[in-house]
Short mmCIF file of N, CA and C in Angstrom, two decimals:
data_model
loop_
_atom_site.label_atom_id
_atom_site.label_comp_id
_atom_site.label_asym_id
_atom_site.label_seq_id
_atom_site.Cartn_x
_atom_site.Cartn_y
_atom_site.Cartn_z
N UNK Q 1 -10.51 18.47 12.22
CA UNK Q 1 -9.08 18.41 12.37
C UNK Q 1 -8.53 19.82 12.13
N UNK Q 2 -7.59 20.29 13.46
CA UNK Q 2 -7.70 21.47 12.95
C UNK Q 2 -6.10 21.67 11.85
N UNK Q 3 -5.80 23.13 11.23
CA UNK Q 3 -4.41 23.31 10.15
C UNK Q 3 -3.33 22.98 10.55
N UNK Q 4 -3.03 23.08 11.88
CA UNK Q 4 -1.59 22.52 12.25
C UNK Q 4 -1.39 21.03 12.48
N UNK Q 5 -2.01 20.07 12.73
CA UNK Q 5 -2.85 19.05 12.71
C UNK Q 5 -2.03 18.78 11.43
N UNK Q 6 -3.06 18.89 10.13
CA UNK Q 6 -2.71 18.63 9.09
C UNK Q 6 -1.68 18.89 8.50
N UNK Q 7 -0.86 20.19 9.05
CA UNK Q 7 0.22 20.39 8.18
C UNK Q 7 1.57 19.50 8.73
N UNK Q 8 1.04 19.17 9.85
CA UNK Q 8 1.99 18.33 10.77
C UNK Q 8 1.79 16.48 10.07
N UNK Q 9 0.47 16.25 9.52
CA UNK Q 9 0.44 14.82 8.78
C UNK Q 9 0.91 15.43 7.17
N UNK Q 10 0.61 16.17 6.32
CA UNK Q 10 1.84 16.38 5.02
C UNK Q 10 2.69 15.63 5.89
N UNK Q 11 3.56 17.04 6.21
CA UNK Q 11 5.31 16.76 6.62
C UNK Q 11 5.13 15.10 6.62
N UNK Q 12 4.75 14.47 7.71
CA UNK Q 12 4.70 13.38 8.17
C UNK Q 12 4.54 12.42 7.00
N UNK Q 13 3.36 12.43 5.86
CA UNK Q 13 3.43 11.64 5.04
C UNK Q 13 4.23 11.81 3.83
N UNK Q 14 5.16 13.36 3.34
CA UNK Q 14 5.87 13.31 2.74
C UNK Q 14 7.58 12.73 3.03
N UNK Q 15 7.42 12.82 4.15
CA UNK Q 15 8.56 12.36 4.96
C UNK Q 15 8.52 10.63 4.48
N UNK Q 16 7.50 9.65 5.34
CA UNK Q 16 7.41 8.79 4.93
C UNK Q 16 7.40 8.17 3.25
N UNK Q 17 6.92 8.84 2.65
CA UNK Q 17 6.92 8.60 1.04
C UNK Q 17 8.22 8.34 0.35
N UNK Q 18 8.94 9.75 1.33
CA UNK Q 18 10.64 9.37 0.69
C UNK Q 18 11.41 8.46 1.23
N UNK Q 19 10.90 8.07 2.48
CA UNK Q 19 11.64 6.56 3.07
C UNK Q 19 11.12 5.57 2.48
N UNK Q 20 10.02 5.43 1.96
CA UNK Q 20 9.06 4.51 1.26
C UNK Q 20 10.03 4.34 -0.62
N UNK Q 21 10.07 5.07 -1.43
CA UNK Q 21 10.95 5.55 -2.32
C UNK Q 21 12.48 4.93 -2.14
N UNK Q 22 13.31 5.52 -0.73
CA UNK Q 22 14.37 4.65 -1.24
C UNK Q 22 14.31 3.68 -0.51
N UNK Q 23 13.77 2.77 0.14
CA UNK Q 23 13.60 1.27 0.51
C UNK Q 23 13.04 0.37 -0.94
N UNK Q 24 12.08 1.26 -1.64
CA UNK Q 24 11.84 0.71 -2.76
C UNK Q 24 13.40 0.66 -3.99
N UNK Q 25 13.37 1.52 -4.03
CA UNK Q 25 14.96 1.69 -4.93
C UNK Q 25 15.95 0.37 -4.39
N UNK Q 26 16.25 0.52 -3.25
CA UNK Q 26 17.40 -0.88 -2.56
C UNK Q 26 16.60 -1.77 -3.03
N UNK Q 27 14.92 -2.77 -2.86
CA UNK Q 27 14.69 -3.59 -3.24
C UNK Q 27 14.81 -4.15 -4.38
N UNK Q 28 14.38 -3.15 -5.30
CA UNK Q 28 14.05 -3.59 -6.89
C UNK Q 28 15.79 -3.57 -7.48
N UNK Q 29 17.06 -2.94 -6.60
CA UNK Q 29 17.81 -3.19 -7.21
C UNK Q 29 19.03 -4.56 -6.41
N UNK Q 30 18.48 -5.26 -5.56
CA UNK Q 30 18.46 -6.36 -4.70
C UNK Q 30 18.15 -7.15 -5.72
N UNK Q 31 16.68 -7.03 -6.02
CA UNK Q 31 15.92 -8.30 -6.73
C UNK Q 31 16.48 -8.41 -8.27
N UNK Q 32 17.23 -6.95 -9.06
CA UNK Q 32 17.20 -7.16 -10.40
C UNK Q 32 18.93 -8.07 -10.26
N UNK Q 33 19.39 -7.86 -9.07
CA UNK Q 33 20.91 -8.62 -9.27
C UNK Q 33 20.17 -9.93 -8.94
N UNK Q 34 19.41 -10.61 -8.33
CA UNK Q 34 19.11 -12.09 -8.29
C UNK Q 34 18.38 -12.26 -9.92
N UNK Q 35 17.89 -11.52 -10.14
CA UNK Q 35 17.25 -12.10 -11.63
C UNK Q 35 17.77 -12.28 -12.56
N UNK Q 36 19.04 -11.36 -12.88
CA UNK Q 36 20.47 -11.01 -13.92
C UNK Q 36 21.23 -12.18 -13.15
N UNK Q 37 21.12 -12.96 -12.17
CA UNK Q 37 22.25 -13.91 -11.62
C UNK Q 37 21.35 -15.16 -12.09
N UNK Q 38 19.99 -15.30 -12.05
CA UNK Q 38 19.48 -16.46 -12.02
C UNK Q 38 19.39 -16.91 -13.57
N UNK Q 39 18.91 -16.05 -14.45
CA UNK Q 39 18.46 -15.65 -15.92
C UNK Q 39 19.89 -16.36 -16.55
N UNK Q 40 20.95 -16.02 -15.87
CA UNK Q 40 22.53 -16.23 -16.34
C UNK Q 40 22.73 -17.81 -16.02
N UNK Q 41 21.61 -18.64 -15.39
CA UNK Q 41 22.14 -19.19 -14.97
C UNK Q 41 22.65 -19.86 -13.61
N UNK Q 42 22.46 -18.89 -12.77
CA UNK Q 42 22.83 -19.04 -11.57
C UNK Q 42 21.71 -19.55 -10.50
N UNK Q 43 21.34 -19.18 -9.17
CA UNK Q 43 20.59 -20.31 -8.62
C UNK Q 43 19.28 -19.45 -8.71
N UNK Q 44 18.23 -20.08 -8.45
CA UNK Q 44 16.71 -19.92 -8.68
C UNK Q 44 16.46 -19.49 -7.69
N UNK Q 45 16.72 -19.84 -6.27
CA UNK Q 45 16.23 -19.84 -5.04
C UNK Q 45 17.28 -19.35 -4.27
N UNK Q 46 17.54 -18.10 -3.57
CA UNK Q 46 18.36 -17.96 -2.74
C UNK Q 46 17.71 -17.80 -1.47
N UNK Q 47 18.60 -18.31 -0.21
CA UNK Q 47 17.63 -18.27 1.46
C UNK Q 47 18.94 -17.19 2.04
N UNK Q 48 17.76 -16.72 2.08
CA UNK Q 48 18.86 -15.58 3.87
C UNK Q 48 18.33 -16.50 5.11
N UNK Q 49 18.60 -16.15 6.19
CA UNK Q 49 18.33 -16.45 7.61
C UNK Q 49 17.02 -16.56 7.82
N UNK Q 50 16.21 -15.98 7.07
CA UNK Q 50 14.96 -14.94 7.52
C UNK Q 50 13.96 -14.74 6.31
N UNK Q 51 14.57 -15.41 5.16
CA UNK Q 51 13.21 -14.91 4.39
C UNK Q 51 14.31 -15.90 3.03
N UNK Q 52 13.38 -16.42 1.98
CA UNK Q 52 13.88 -17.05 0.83
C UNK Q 52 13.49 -16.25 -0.58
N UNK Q 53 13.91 -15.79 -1.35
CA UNK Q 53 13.38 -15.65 -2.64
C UNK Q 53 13.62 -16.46 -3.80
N UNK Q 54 12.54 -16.47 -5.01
CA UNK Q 54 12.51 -17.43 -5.76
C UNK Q 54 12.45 -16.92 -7.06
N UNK Q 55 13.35 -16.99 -8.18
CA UNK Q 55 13.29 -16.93 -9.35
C UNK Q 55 12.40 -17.18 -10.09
N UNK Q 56 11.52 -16.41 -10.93
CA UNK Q 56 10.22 -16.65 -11.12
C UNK Q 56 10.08 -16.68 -13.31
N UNK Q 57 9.93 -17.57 -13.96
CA UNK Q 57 9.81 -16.87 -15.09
C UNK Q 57 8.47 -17.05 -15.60
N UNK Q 58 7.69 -16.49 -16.30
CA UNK Q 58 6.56 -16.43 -16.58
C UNK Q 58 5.97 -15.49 -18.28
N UNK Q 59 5.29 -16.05 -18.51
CA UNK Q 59 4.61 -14.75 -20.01
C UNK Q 59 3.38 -13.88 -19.63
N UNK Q 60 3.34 -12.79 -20.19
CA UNK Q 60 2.08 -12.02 -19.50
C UNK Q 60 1.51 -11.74 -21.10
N UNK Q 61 0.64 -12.07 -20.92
CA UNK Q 61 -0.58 -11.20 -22.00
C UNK Q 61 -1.22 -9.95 -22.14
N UNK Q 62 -1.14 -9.07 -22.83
CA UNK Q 62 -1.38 -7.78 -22.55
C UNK Q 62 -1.91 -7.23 -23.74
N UNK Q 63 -2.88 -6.65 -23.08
CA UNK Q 63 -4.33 -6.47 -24.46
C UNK Q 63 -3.33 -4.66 -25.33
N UNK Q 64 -3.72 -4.89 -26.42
CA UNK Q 64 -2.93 -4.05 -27.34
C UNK Q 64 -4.03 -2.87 -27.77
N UNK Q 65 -4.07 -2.34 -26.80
CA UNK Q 65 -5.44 -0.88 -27.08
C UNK Q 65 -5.16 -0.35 -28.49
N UNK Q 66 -4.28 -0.02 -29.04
CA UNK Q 66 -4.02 1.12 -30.26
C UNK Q 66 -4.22 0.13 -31.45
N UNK Q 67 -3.51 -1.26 -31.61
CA UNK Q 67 -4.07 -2.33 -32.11
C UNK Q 67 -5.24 -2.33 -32.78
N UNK Q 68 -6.11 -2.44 -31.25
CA UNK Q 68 -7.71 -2.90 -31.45
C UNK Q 68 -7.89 -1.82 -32.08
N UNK Q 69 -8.21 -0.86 -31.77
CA UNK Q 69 -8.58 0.85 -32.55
C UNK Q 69 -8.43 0.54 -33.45
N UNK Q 70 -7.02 0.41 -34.78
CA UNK Q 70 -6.89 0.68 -35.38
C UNK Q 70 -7.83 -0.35 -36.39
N UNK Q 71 -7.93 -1.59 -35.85
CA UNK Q 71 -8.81 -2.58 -36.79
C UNK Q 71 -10.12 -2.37 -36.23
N UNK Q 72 -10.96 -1.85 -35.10
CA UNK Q 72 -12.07 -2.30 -34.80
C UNK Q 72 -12.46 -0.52 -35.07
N UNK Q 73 -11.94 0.52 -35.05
CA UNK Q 73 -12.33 2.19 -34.53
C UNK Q 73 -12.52 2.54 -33.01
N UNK Q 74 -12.29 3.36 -33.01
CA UNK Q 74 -12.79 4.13 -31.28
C UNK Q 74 -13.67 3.44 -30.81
N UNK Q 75 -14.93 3.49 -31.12
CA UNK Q 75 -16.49 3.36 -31.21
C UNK Q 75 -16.33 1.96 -30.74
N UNK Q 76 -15.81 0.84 -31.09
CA UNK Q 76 -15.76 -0.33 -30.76
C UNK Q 76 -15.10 -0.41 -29.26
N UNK Q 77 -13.97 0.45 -29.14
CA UNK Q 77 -13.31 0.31 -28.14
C UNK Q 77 -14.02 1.06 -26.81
N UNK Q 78 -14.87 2.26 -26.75
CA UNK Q 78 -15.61 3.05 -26.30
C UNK Q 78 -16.66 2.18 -25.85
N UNK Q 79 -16.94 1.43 -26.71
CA UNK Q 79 -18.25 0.44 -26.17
C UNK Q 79 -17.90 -0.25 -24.52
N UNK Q 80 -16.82 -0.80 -24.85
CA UNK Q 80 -17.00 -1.81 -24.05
C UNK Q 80 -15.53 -0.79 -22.93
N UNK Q 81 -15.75 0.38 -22.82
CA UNK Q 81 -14.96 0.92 -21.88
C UNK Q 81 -15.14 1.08 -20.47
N UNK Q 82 -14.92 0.76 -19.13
CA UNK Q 82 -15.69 1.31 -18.21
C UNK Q 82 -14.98 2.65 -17.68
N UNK Q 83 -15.41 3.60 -17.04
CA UNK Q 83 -14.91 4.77 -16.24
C UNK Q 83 -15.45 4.92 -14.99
N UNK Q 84 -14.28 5.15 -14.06
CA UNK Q 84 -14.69 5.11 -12.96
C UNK Q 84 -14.52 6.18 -12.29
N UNK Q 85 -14.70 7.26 -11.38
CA UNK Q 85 -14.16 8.22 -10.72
C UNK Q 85 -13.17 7.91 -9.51
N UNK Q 86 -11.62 8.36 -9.34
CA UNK Q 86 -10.41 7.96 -8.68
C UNK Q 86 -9.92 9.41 -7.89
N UNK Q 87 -10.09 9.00 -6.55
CA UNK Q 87 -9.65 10.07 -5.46
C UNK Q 87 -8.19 9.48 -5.27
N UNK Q 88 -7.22 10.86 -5.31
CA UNK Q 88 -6.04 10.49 -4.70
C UNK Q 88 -5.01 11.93 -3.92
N UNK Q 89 -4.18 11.86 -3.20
CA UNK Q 89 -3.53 12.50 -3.07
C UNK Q 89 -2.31 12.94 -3.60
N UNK Q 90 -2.05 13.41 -4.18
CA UNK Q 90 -0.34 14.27 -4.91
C UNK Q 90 0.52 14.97 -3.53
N UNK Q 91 1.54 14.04 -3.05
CA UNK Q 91 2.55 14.97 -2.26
C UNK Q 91 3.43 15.56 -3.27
N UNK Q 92 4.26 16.78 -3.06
CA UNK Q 92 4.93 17.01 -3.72
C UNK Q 92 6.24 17.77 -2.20
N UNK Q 93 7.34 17.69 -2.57
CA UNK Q 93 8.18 18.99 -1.76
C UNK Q 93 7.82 20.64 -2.26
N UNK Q 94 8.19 21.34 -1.23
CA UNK Q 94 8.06 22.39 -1.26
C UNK Q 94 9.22 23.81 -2.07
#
């Protein structure tokens, strides 16, 4: 692939990233007014034309790393650690 090539997919995928960014922003602040409306009280299930969403409540469990350390040591926690090696790309603007 030759440099112009590539410098032409950057542009292209930093471009996309920031349309990606604020489509994400409108959603999550779409979804936090149905959750602050439903949470209050209001309806569980709202339908558009085209798509329904559903008020969801739920508990999550979530393992307490600094916790364990502090009663079990590193060494305990190290044991049973896995590591993996993670390729990624960093866009940034210029």
């Amino acid at each position: 692939m030759n440099n112009d090539l590539n410098i032409n997919n950057v542009d292209t995928l930093g471009a996309l990233l920031a349309q990606i960014a604020d489509l994400t922003k409108q959603a999550d602040a779409i979804k936090d007014s149905i959750k602050d409306n439903a949470s209050k009280g209001g309806a569980k299930v709202v339908e558009g034309a085209l798509f329904k969403a559903t008020y969801i409540e739920s508990n999550r469990s979530v393992f307490d790393k600094d916790a364990f350390i502090k009663v079990h040591g590193a060494e305990a926690y190290a044991r049973f650690t896995k590591v993996s090696a993670v390729f990624s790309v960093k866009v940034t603007s210029k």
